Short mmCIF file of C-alpha atoms and ligand atoms in Angstrom, two decimals:
data_model
loop_
_atom_site.label_atom_id
_atom_site.label_comp_id
_atom_site.label_asym_id
_atom_site.label_seq_id
_atom_site.Cartn_x
_atom_site.Cartn_y
_atom_site.Cartn_z
CA UNK A 190 -22.76 -20.45 0.58
CA UNK A 191 -24.23 -18.74 -2.50
CA UNK A 192 -21.88 -16.22 -4.16
CA UNK A 193 -24.48 -13.45 -3.88
CA UNK A 194 -24.99 -14.08 -0.20
CA UNK A 195 -21.21 -13.92 0.29
CA UNK A 196 -21.08 -10.59 -1.57
CA UNK A 197 -23.53 -9.08 0.89
CA UNK A 198 -21.47 -10.11 3.92
CA UNK A 199 -19.35 -7.46 5.63
CA UNK A 200 -15.73 -7.74 4.65
CA UNK A 201 -14.57 -8.36 8.21
CA UNK A 202 -16.73 -11.45 8.51
CA UNK A 203 -15.10 -12.95 5.40
CA UNK A 204 -11.61 -12.43 6.83
CA UNK A 205 -10.32 -14.92 9.39
CA UNK A 206 -9.64 -13.81 12.93
CA UNK A 207 -12.30 -11.13 13.51
CA UNK A 208 -15.14 -11.64 16.00
CA UNK A 209 -17.48 -9.61 18.18
CA UNK A 210 -16.65 -9.90 21.87
CA UNK A 211 -18.87 -9.84 24.96
CA UNK A 212 -18.72 -6.02 25.06
CA UNK A 213 -20.08 -5.84 21.52
CA UNK A 214 -16.65 -4.68 20.29
CA UNK A 215 -14.80 -5.90 17.24
CA UNK A 216 -11.87 -8.11 18.20
CA UNK A 217 -8.99 -9.62 16.24
CA UNK A 218 -7.78 -12.99 17.55
CA UNK A 219 -9.43 -12.08 20.84
CA UNK A 220 -7.77 -8.65 21.10
CA UNK A 221 -10.34 -5.91 21.60
CA UNK A 222 -9.74 -3.32 18.87
CA UNK A 223 -11.46 -0.60 20.93
CA UNK A 224 -8.89 -1.25 23.66
CA UNK A 225 -6.03 -1.05 21.11
CA UNK A 226 -7.38 2.20 19.66
CA UNK A 227 -7.43 3.65 23.17
CA UNK A 228 -3.68 3.16 23.61
CA UNK A 229 -3.05 6.41 21.73
CA UNK A 230 -5.03 9.37 20.47
CA UNK A 231 -3.45 8.84 17.04
CA UNK A 232 -4.35 6.20 14.44
CA UNK A 233 -2.84 2.72 14.75
CA UNK A 234 -1.86 0.24 12.04
CA UNK A 235 -2.81 -3.27 13.13
CA UNK A 236 -1.51 -6.40 11.39
CA UNK A 237 -2.77 -9.93 11.82
CA UNK A 238 0.54 -11.75 12.12
CA UNK A 239 -1.14 -15.13 11.68
CA UNK A 240 -2.76 -14.06 8.41
CA UNK A 241 0.57 -12.84 7.03
CA UNK A 242 2.17 -16.17 7.88
CA UNK A 243 -0.76 -18.08 6.42
CA UNK A 244 -0.62 -16.13 3.13
CA UNK A 245 3.12 -16.75 2.76
CA UNK A 246 2.56 -20.46 3.37
CA UNK A 247 -0.30 -20.58 0.87
CA UNK A 248 2.04 -19.29 -1.84
CA UNK A 249 4.90 -21.58 -0.87
CA UNK A 250 2.76 -24.70 -0.61
CA UNK A 251 0.82 -24.09 -3.82
CA UNK A 252 4.05 -23.54 -5.74
CA UNK A 253 5.46 -26.79 -4.38
CA UNK A 254 2.25 -28.62 -5.22
CA UNK A 255 1.75 -27.38 -8.77
CA UNK A 256 5.27 -26.88 -10.10
CA UNK A 257 7.76 -29.70 -10.58
CA UNK A 258 10.93 -27.61 -10.44
CA UNK A 259 12.47 -25.36 -7.81
CA UNK A 260 10.20 -22.50 -6.68
CA UNK A 261 10.59 -19.49 -4.43
CA UNK A 262 8.61 -16.60 -3.02
CA UNK A 263 10.20 -13.17 -2.67
CA UNK A 264 7.84 -10.92 -0.71
CA UNK A 265 7.58 -7.48 -2.37
CA UNK A 266 8.64 -5.36 0.56
CA UNK A 267 7.37 -2.11 -0.97
CA UNK A 268 3.92 -3.22 0.18
CA UNK A 269 4.97 -2.95 3.84
CA UNK A 270 8.31 -3.31 5.56
CA UNK A 271 9.80 -2.79 8.95
CA UNK A 272 12.23 -4.84 11.02
CA UNK A 273 9.56 -7.13 12.47
CA UNK A 274 8.25 -7.91 8.99
CA UNK A 275 11.79 -8.70 7.84
CA UNK A 276 12.28 -11.05 10.80
CA UNK A 277 8.94 -12.73 10.14
CA UNK A 278 9.97 -13.37 6.51
CA UNK A 279 13.20 -14.91 7.71
CA UNK A 280 11.31 -17.18 10.14
CA UNK A 281 8.96 -18.25 7.36
CA UNK A 282 11.95 -18.91 5.08
CA UNK A 283 10.65 -16.56 2.43
CA UNK A 284 12.83 -14.27 0.35
CA UNK A 285 12.43 -10.54 -0.07
CA UNK A 286 12.25 -8.22 -3.07
CA UNK A 287 13.82 -4.84 -2.35
CA UNK A 288 13.84 -1.84 -4.65
CA UNK A 289 15.96 0.70 -2.83
CA UNK A 290 18.96 1.01 -0.58
CA UNK A 291 16.55 1.62 2.33
CA UNK A 292 14.64 -1.63 1.79
CA UNK A 293 17.95 -3.46 1.35
CA UNK A 294 19.22 -1.94 4.61
CA UNK A 295 16.20 -3.22 6.54
CA UNK A 296 16.54 -6.67 4.94
CA UNK A 297 20.20 -6.74 6.02
CA UNK A 298 19.31 -5.58 9.52
CA UNK A 299 16.81 -8.46 9.71
CA UNK A 300 19.72 -10.75 8.74
CA UNK A 301 18.04 -11.97 5.58
CA UNK A 302 20.71 -13.86 3.66
CA UNK A 303 21.89 -12.40 0.34
CA UNK A 304 20.66 -15.43 -1.61
CA UNK A 305 17.15 -14.66 -0.35
CA UNK A 306 17.13 -11.08 -1.60
CA UNK A 307 16.41 -9.82 -5.10
CA UNK A 308 16.87 -6.23 -6.09
CA UNK A 309 14.52 -4.24 -8.31
CA UNK A 310 14.30 -0.65 -9.51
CA UNK A 311 13.98 1.18 -12.83
CA UNK A 312 16.78 3.64 -12.02
CA UNK A 313 19.19 1.99 -9.63
CA UNK A 314 22.08 4.20 -8.63
CA UNK A 315 25.69 3.10 -8.63
CA UNK A 316 25.55 3.30 -4.85
CA UNK A 317 22.55 0.94 -4.73
CA UNK A 318 24.13 -1.53 -7.15
CA UNK A 319 27.39 -1.42 -5.22
CA UNK A 320 25.59 -2.07 -1.92
CA UNK A 321 23.73 -5.01 -3.48
CA UNK A 322 26.81 -6.59 -5.07
CA UNK A 323 28.90 -6.07 -1.93
CA UNK A 324 26.27 -7.79 0.19
CA UNK A 325 26.49 -10.70 -2.24
CA UNK A 326 22.93 -10.53 -3.59
CA UNK A 327 22.59 -13.34 -6.08
CA UNK A 328 19.91 -11.76 -8.28
CA UNK A 329 19.53 -8.23 -9.55
CA UNK A 330 16.56 -7.62 -11.81
CA UNK A 331 18.04 -5.45 -14.55
CA UNK A 332 15.61 -2.95 -16.02
CA UNK A 333 17.48 -1.45 -19.00
CA UNK A 334 20.69 -1.28 -21.03
CA UNK A 335 22.17 1.63 -19.04
CA UNK A 336 21.81 -0.37 -15.85
CA UNK A 337 23.50 -3.35 -17.48
CA UNK A 338 26.45 -1.13 -18.41
CA UNK A 339 26.60 0.27 -14.87
CA UNK A 340 26.45 -3.20 -13.36
CA UNK A 341 29.26 -4.33 -15.63
CA UNK A 342 31.37 -1.48 -14.21
CA UNK A 343 30.37 -2.16 -10.59
CA UNK A 344 31.01 -5.92 -10.71
CA UNK A 345 34.33 -5.44 -12.55
CA UNK A 346 35.52 -2.87 -10.02
CA UNK A 347 34.46 -4.93 -7.02
CA UNK A 348 35.56 -8.17 -8.68
CA UNK A 349 32.36 -9.74 -7.39
CA UNK A 350 29.93 -12.01 -9.20
CA UNK A 351 26.26 -11.22 -9.52
CA UNK A 352 23.37 -13.04 -11.14
CA UNK A 353 20.90 -11.09 -13.24
CA UNK A 354 17.36 -11.48 -14.51
CA UNK A 355 16.17 -9.10 -17.19
CA UNK A 356 12.84 -7.34 -16.83
CA UNK A 357 10.91 -7.54 -20.06
CA UNK A 358 7.60 -5.94 -20.88
CA UNK A 359 5.06 -8.36 -22.33
CA UNK A 360 2.62 -5.48 -22.96
CA UNK A 361 -0.53 -6.70 -21.28
CA UNK A 362 -3.23 -4.15 -20.44
CA UNK A 363 -4.49 -5.37 -17.08
CA UNK A 364 -7.64 -4.15 -15.34
CA UNK A 365 -6.40 -2.02 -12.49
CA UNK A 366 -5.73 1.62 -11.73
CA UNK A 367 -3.50 3.07 -14.48
CA UNK A 368 -0.86 4.15 -11.95
CA UNK A 369 -0.24 0.55 -10.93
CA UNK A 370 -0.36 -1.08 -14.37
CA UNK A 371 3.31 -1.67 -15.15
CA UNK A 372 3.39 -3.67 -18.39
CA UNK A 373 1.48 -1.28 -20.60
CA UNK A 374 2.80 -0.02 -23.92
CA UNK A 375 5.52 2.59 -23.34
CA UNK A 376 5.81 1.65 -19.65
CA UNK A 377 8.76 3.14 -17.80
CA UNK A 378 9.60 -0.34 -16.53
CA UNK A 379 11.73 -2.93 -18.24
CA UNK A 380 13.35 -3.49 -21.62
CA UNK A 381 10.90 -2.47 -24.25
CA UNK A 382 11.28 -1.98 -27.99
CA UNK A 383 14.87 -3.08 -27.71
CA UNK A 384 14.22 -6.56 -26.32
CA UNK A 385 15.67 -8.15 -29.47
CA UNK A 386 19.06 -6.55 -28.83
CA UNK A 387 19.37 -8.25 -25.45
CA UNK A 388 21.31 -11.37 -26.52
CA UNK A 389 23.99 -9.35 -28.28
CA UNK A 390 24.30 -6.98 -25.32
CA UNK A 391 24.41 -9.84 -22.84
CA UNK A 392 27.30 -11.34 -24.75
CA UNK A 393 29.21 -8.12 -24.22
CA UNK A 394 28.56 -7.52 -20.53
CA UNK A 395 28.83 -11.15 -19.43
CA UNK A 396 32.31 -11.18 -20.95
CA UNK A 397 33.58 -9.47 -17.79
CA UNK A 398 33.19 -12.86 -16.11
CA UNK A 399 31.25 -11.45 -13.16
CA UNK A 400 27.75 -11.00 -14.55
CA UNK A 401 25.83 -14.28 -14.75
CA UNK A 402 22.65 -14.33 -16.79
CA UNK A 403 19.98 -16.35 -14.96
CA UNK A 404 16.68 -15.49 -16.51
CA UNK A 405 13.72 -13.28 -17.18
CA UNK A 406 11.29 -11.27 -15.08
CA UNK A 407 8.01 -9.56 -15.81
CA UNK A 408 5.50 -7.81 -13.58
CA UNK A 409 2.10 -6.87 -14.94
CA UNK A 410 0.96 -4.48 -12.22
CA UNK A 411 -0.85 -4.57 -8.94
CA UNK A 412 -4.32 -5.36 -7.59
CA UNK A 413 -5.11 -7.64 -10.52
CA UNK A 414 -8.09 -9.92 -10.02
CA UNK A 415 -7.95 -12.16 -13.08
CA UNK A 416 -5.34 -14.85 -13.62
CA UNK A 417 -6.18 -14.71 -17.34
CA UNK A 418 -3.91 -11.64 -17.70
CA UNK A 419 -1.01 -13.81 -16.59
CA UNK A 420 -1.98 -16.48 -19.10
CA UNK A 421 -1.91 -13.83 -21.82
CA UNK A 422 1.49 -12.62 -20.61
CA UNK A 423 2.91 -16.15 -20.47
CA UNK A 424 1.97 -16.70 -24.12
CA UNK A 425 4.07 -13.66 -25.03
CA UNK A 426 6.88 -14.50 -22.65
CA UNK A 427 6.94 -18.05 -24.04
CA UNK A 428 7.69 -16.55 -27.47
CA UNK A 429 10.52 -14.57 -25.96
CA UNK A 430 12.00 -17.56 -24.15
CA UNK A 431 11.97 -19.46 -27.44
CA UNK A 432 13.72 -16.51 -29.10
CA UNK A 433 16.41 -16.52 -26.41
CA UNK A 434 16.84 -20.28 -26.72
CA UNK A 435 17.38 -19.81 -30.45
CA UNK A 436 20.12 -17.34 -29.64
CA UNK A 437 21.77 -19.87 -27.34
CA UNK A 438 20.58 -18.29 -24.06
CA UNK A 439 19.11 -20.74 -21.60
CA UNK A 440 16.63 -19.24 -19.15
CA UNK A 441 17.17 -21.01 -15.83
CA UNK A 442 14.78 -18.82 -13.84
CA UNK A 443 11.49 -17.12 -14.58
CA UNK A 444 10.19 -14.51 -12.15
CA UNK A 445 6.53 -13.67 -12.70
CA UNK A 446 6.37 -10.72 -10.29
CA UNK A 447 3.43 -10.08 -8.01
CA UNK A 448 0.09 -8.42 -8.55
CA UNK A 449 -2.71 -10.55 -7.13
CA UNK A 450 -5.50 -8.25 -5.91
CA UNK A 451 -7.37 -8.34 -2.61
CA UNK A 452 -10.82 -7.53 -1.23
CA UNK A 453 -11.28 -3.92 -0.17
CA UNK A 454 -15.06 -3.60 -0.04
CA UNK A 455 -17.87 -5.86 1.15
CA UNK A 456 -18.81 -6.96 -2.37
CA UNK A 457 -15.20 -7.89 -3.34
CA UNK A 458 -14.40 -11.55 -3.18
CA UNK A 459 -11.39 -12.62 -1.19
CA UNK A 460 -8.80 -13.95 -3.68
CA UNK A 461 -7.79 -17.56 -3.66
CA UNK A 462 -3.98 -17.69 -3.64
CA UNK A 463 -3.95 -21.48 -4.12
CA UNK A 464 -6.05 -21.26 -7.29
CA UNK A 465 -4.10 -18.29 -8.66
CA UNK A 466 -0.79 -20.14 -8.31
CA UNK A 467 -2.32 -23.28 -9.86
CA UNK A 468 -3.39 -21.38 -13.00
CA UNK A 469 0.03 -19.75 -13.35
CA UNK A 470 1.94 -23.01 -12.94
CA UNK A 471 -0.27 -24.96 -15.31
CA UNK A 472 0.00 -22.27 -17.96
CA UNK A 473 3.77 -22.07 -17.65
CA UNK A 474 4.16 -25.83 -17.88
CA UNK A 475 1.95 -25.91 -20.97
CA UNK A 476 3.73 -22.97 -22.61
CA UNK A 477 7.15 -24.52 -22.12
CA UNK A 478 5.93 -27.84 -23.47
CA UNK A 479 4.48 -26.21 -26.58
CA UNK A 480 7.61 -24.17 -27.22
CA UNK A 481 9.89 -27.08 -26.43
CA UNK A 482 11.68 -25.12 -23.72
CA UNK A 483 13.11 -26.61 -20.51
CA UNK A 484 11.03 -25.62 -17.49
CA UNK A 485 12.76 -22.76 -15.65
CA UNK A 486 12.81 -22.45 -11.88
CA UNK A 487 9.85 -20.29 -10.86
CA UNK A 488 9.68 -17.24 -8.61
CA UNK A 489 6.82 -15.05 -7.46
CA UNK A 490 6.91 -11.64 -5.76
CA UNK A 491 3.58 -11.09 -4.02
CA UNK A 492 3.15 -8.02 -1.86
CA UNK A 493 -0.44 -6.81 -1.53
CA UNK A 494 -1.88 -10.33 -1.28
CA UNK A 495 0.43 -11.12 1.65
CA UNK A 496 -0.19 -8.10 3.87
CA UNK A 497 -3.15 -6.17 2.42
CA UNK A 498 -6.09 -7.96 4.01
CA UNK A 499 -3.96 -8.78 7.04
CA UNK A 500 -3.91 -5.11 8.02
CA UNK A 501 -6.49 -2.70 9.33
CA UNK A 502 -6.22 0.86 10.63
CA UNK A 503 -7.86 2.08 13.83
CA UNK A 504 -9.04 5.67 14.06
CA UNK A 505 -10.94 7.72 16.60
CA UNK A 506 -13.79 9.81 15.37
CA UNK A 507 -13.60 13.46 16.42
CA UNK A 508 -15.82 15.97 14.72
CA UNK A 509 -19.23 15.12 13.30
CA UNK A 510 -20.92 17.53 10.91
CA UNK A 511 -24.57 17.00 10.20
CA UNK A 512 -24.91 17.93 6.56
CA UNK A 513 -27.78 17.82 4.11
CA UNK A 514 -30.04 14.75 4.17
CA UNK A 515 -27.51 12.72 2.19
CA UNK A 516 -24.09 13.67 3.61
CA UNK A 517 -22.89 13.77 7.15
CA UNK A 518 -19.20 14.23 7.78
CA UNK A 519 -17.31 12.17 10.34
CA UNK A 520 -13.69 13.26 10.73
CA UNK A 521 -11.07 10.81 11.99
CA UNK A 522 -7.72 11.43 13.67
CA UNK A 523 -5.69 10.39 10.59
CA UNK A 524 -6.30 10.42 6.86
CA UNK A 525 -4.19 10.85 3.75
CA UNK A 526 -1.02 10.94 5.83
CA UNK A 527 -1.46 7.32 6.93
CA UNK A 528 -3.39 6.17 3.84
CA UNK A 529 -2.57 7.97 0.62
CA UNK A 530 -4.22 5.38 -1.60
CA UNK A 531 -7.59 7.10 -1.67
CA UNK A 532 -6.16 10.43 -2.85
CA UNK A 533 -3.64 8.77 -5.16
CA UNK A 534 -5.71 6.01 -6.75
CA UNK A 535 -9.28 6.81 -5.73
CA UNK A 536 -9.05 3.56 -3.76
CA UNK A 537 -12.22 2.34 -2.05
CA UNK A 538 -12.39 0.97 1.48
CA UNK A 539 -14.94 -0.16 3.97
CA UNK A 540 -15.04 -0.01 7.74
CA UNK A 541 -17.11 -0.35 10.89
CA UNK A 542 -17.54 1.33 14.25
CA UNK A 543 -15.66 -1.16 16.42
CA UNK A 544 -17.48 -0.04 19.57
CA UNK A 545 -20.96 -0.28 18.03
CA UNK A 546 -20.89 -3.70 16.35
CA UNK A 547 -24.20 -4.76 17.85
CA UNK A 548 -25.98 -1.43 17.45
CA UNK A 549 -29.50 -1.81 16.07
CA UNK A 550 -30.02 1.93 15.55
CA UNK A 551 -30.85 2.80 11.94
CA UNK A 552 -27.70 3.45 9.90
CA UNK A 553 -27.05 6.75 8.13
CA UNK A 554 -24.70 7.70 5.31
CA UNK A 555 -21.37 9.27 6.23
CA UNK A 556 -18.41 10.66 4.39
CA UNK A 557 -15.32 9.76 6.39
CA UNK A 558 -12.68 12.46 6.12
CA UNK A 559 -9.24 12.96 7.60
CA UNK A 560 -7.70 15.86 9.47
CA UNK A 561 -5.33 17.18 6.79
CA UNK A 562 -5.77 20.61 5.23
CA UNK A 563 -6.90 19.20 1.88
CA UNK A 564 -10.44 18.81 0.59
CA UNK A 565 -9.25 15.59 -1.05
CA UNK A 566 -8.38 14.11 2.33
CA UNK A 567 -11.23 11.61 2.21
CA UNK A 568 -10.99 8.04 3.50
CA UNK A 569 -14.40 6.77 2.44
CA UNK A 570 -16.73 8.72 0.18
CA UNK A 571 -19.94 7.13 1.36
CA UNK A 572 -20.55 4.52 4.02
CA UNK A 573 -23.61 3.65 6.11
CA UNK A 574 -22.89 3.49 9.84
CA UNK A 575 -24.84 3.64 13.08
CA UNK A 576 -25.03 7.28 14.19
CA UNK A 577 -21.44 8.35 14.88
CA UNK A 578 -20.29 10.25 17.95
CA UNK A 579 -16.98 11.71 19.01
CA UNK A 580 -14.85 8.97 20.57
CA UNK A 581 -16.19 6.15 18.39
CA UNK A 582 -13.53 3.82 17.03
CA UNK A 583 -13.61 3.50 13.27
CA UNK A 584 -11.78 0.53 11.75
CA UNK A 585 -10.83 0.54 8.07
CA UNK A 586 -10.11 -2.93 6.65
CA UNK A 587 -7.52 -4.16 4.16
CA UNK A 588 -5.07 -1.35 4.84
CA UNK A 589 -1.98 -3.55 5.24
CA UNK A 590 -0.44 -2.86 1.82
CA UNK A 591 0.87 0.44 0.44
CA UNK A 592 -0.36 2.55 3.34
CA UNK A 593 2.42 2.66 5.92
CA UNK A 594 4.92 2.51 3.04
CA UNK A 595 3.28 5.53 1.37
CA UNK A 596 2.77 7.49 4.60
CA UNK A 597 3.89 11.09 4.97
CA UNK A 598 4.32 13.74 7.66
CA UNK A 599 2.06 16.21 5.84
CA UNK A 600 0.79 18.90 8.24
CA UNK A 601 3.51 17.43 10.47
CA UNK A 602 1.31 14.59 11.64
CA UNK A 603 3.59 11.91 13.15
CA UNK A 604 3.51 8.38 11.69
CA UNK A 605 1.15 6.07 13.62
CA UNK A 606 2.48 3.09 15.54
CA UNK A 607 2.23 -0.48 14.26
CA UNK A 608 0.97 -3.46 16.21
CA UNK A 609 1.16 -7.15 15.27
CA UNK A 610 -1.67 -9.25 16.70
CA UNK A 611 -1.37 -12.98 17.43
CA UNK A 612 -3.83 -15.31 19.18
CA UNK A 613 -4.78 -13.42 22.34
CA UNK A 614 -1.64 -11.23 22.27
CA UNK A 615 -0.23 -8.20 20.57
CA UNK A 616 3.16 -6.50 20.21
CA UNK A 617 4.15 -3.00 19.17
CA UNK A 618 6.50 -3.48 16.21
CA UNK A 619 6.97 0.26 15.52
CA UNK A 620 6.29 2.99 18.03
CA UNK A 621 4.46 6.06 16.78
CA UNK A 622 6.63 8.98 15.85
CA UNK A 623 7.16 11.57 18.54
CA UNK A 624 7.09 15.32 18.01
CA UNK A 625 10.83 15.34 18.61
CA UNK A 626 11.20 12.84 15.73
CA UNK A 627 9.70 15.49 13.48
CA UNK A 628 12.68 17.78 13.99
CA UNK A 629 15.35 15.13 14.49
CA UNK A 630 16.88 15.75 11.05
CA UNK A 631 16.86 19.53 11.31
CA UNK A 632 20.03 21.59 11.54
CA UNK A 633 20.18 25.23 12.58
CA UNK A 634 22.49 27.45 10.53
CA UNK A 635 24.45 29.90 12.73
CA UNK A 636 22.81 33.02 11.32
CA UNK A 637 19.50 31.86 12.81
CA UNK A 638 20.95 31.47 16.29
CA UNK A 639 20.12 35.01 17.37
CA UNK A 640 16.94 33.56 18.85
CA UNK A 641 18.16 31.01 21.39
CA UNK A 642 14.62 30.02 22.34
CA UNK A 643 14.29 28.15 19.02
CA UNK A 644 17.34 25.99 19.70
CA UNK A 645 16.69 22.30 19.40
CA UNK A 646 16.70 20.53 22.76
CA UNK A 647 19.65 18.37 21.77
CA UNK A 648 21.74 21.45 20.89
CA UNK A 649 21.17 23.23 24.19
C1 LIG B 878 8.47 -5.61 -9.62
C2 LIG B 878 7.37 -5.79 -8.66
N1 LIG B 878 7.18 -7.00 -8.10
C3 LIG B 878 6.20 -7.21 -7.20
C4 LIG B 878 5.34 -6.19 -6.85
C5 LIG B 878 4.25 -6.49 -5.85
O1 LIG B 878 3.01 -6.36 -6.39
P1 LIG B 878 1.73 -6.70 -5.49
O2 LIG B 878 1.89 -5.94 -4.24
O3 LIG B 878 0.59 -6.25 -6.29
O4 LIG B 878 1.73 -8.18 -5.29
C6 LIG B 878 5.47 -4.94 -7.41
C7 LIG B 878 4.55 -3.85 -7.08
O5 LIG B 878 4.02 -3.19 -7.91
C8 LIG B 878 6.53 -4.71 -8.34
O6 LIG B 878 6.72 -3.52 -8.88
#
C-alpha cells in the first residue's frame, strides 16, 4: 500500500484487532466496545492484551535476532502498571523497570523475581534503596554522586550486594515534547558535567565490597520517532565506554532506555519495533568494533511502545453544544482526570463514535471536552464526526501509556475501571473507584465530631 494512502487511513484500521461488527459497532477482538462502554456510566480503559504480548515479543525476538550477546527487556512500568500487567510481564518472561517504592511493591506482589527488576529514579530515598537492596534487586540505575554515597551506606548497613549501572547524559536533543526529553543539556537526570569523576568515585564506593559496577545507562526521552537520535547517542556513549575502558572499568551491560514513539493520529505511522531494534543493535555493534570495546550485554526499557497503542478509552457523550459554524462542543464523561496528556503536553489524539461506525451522514467538526471545571480540559481540539448525540460512545485510541498512570481524582472523579480484552473475551483487571474509596484515607479529628452526621460509615 502507498504510504500516502496509509496516512489517510483511520488509526483504528491500522491497528490489529479492531473491526466493525454486524451492529455497525466498533469491536476489539470480537468484543463490542459499545457493550463494554455500557457496563458503567464512567469512562473505561480498555487494553488489548494480545497486542501487549505481541509488542513484548517483538522486542525480545528482534534483540535475539540482531544482537550476538545476552539481551533483555525491562518494561518501563511508569507507562502503565497494575497487578495484571505485572503478572502478564512475568508470564512473558520480561523484566520490569520500576522508579518508586509503589512500582516496586506491585512488581513484588506480582512475584517478579529480583533479578528481573531494575530500579530507576533521580532522587531515590534511603527507604526506596533499602527496599530494593533487601528484595535483592540485582541492578539499581544510579543517577548521581549523592545516590552513590547513599547506596554505599545502605549496602554496608544491610551487608547485601547490589549491582549498579550509572545513568549518563549523552546530551542529544531529540524531537519530542520538551517535558519528555530527558537527555538535554542541564537535564535533571543522570551524571552530567561530572561524568569524568565517575571512575575515581566508583573506586571509593565499590571498596565496601557490596556495590558491583555493571555498566552504563542512558535514556533520551519518550515518544521519539527517529532511530537516528539513538545512533547519535551511541557515538557519544561509545566515546565514554572507551574512556572507562582506559580507566580500567569494563562495561558488562549497556542499558539504552526506552523512548520509541507510537501513532496517536490518523496520519502517524505505526512504528516498527523490529526495525528500531535492528538499527540500535547494528549501531552498537559497529561502535564497539570501532572503539575496540568488548560488546556489552544489551538491555532496553520500552514503555509507551508496549502499551500505548494497545490501549483505548471509552467515553459516553453527554452534553452537545451547537456553537458557531466551526465549533460544536461534545462533552464526555471523563477528561483530564483520566488523560492528563493533552493538558500537560498538548498531546493529540483521534477517536470515533463506536456506535456510528457505518454512519453515512455528513461529518461535522467537534471539540471534545471533558467534565472537569477547567477550560483546558480538552481531549481533542478538532475532530470531524457524524453528528453526535447524548449517549454516543466515543473511543479515543492509543491511550494505553501515561494515562492511567497520570490519572487524578480532580473534582473527586473516581478512577475508571480497566479491562483487558483477549480473543472474544474480556476481564476486569481493576474495578473503578467507588465513592467510598474517595474518603477511604480520611481521618476525622475529634474536634470535628460535634456533627455526628458527617462520621465516616466505617467509624459509626
Ligand atoms: C529511564 C526511563 N526508561 C524508560 C522509559 C520509557 O520510555 P517510553 O515509555 O518512551 O518507552 C522512561 C520514560 O520516560 C524512562 O524515564
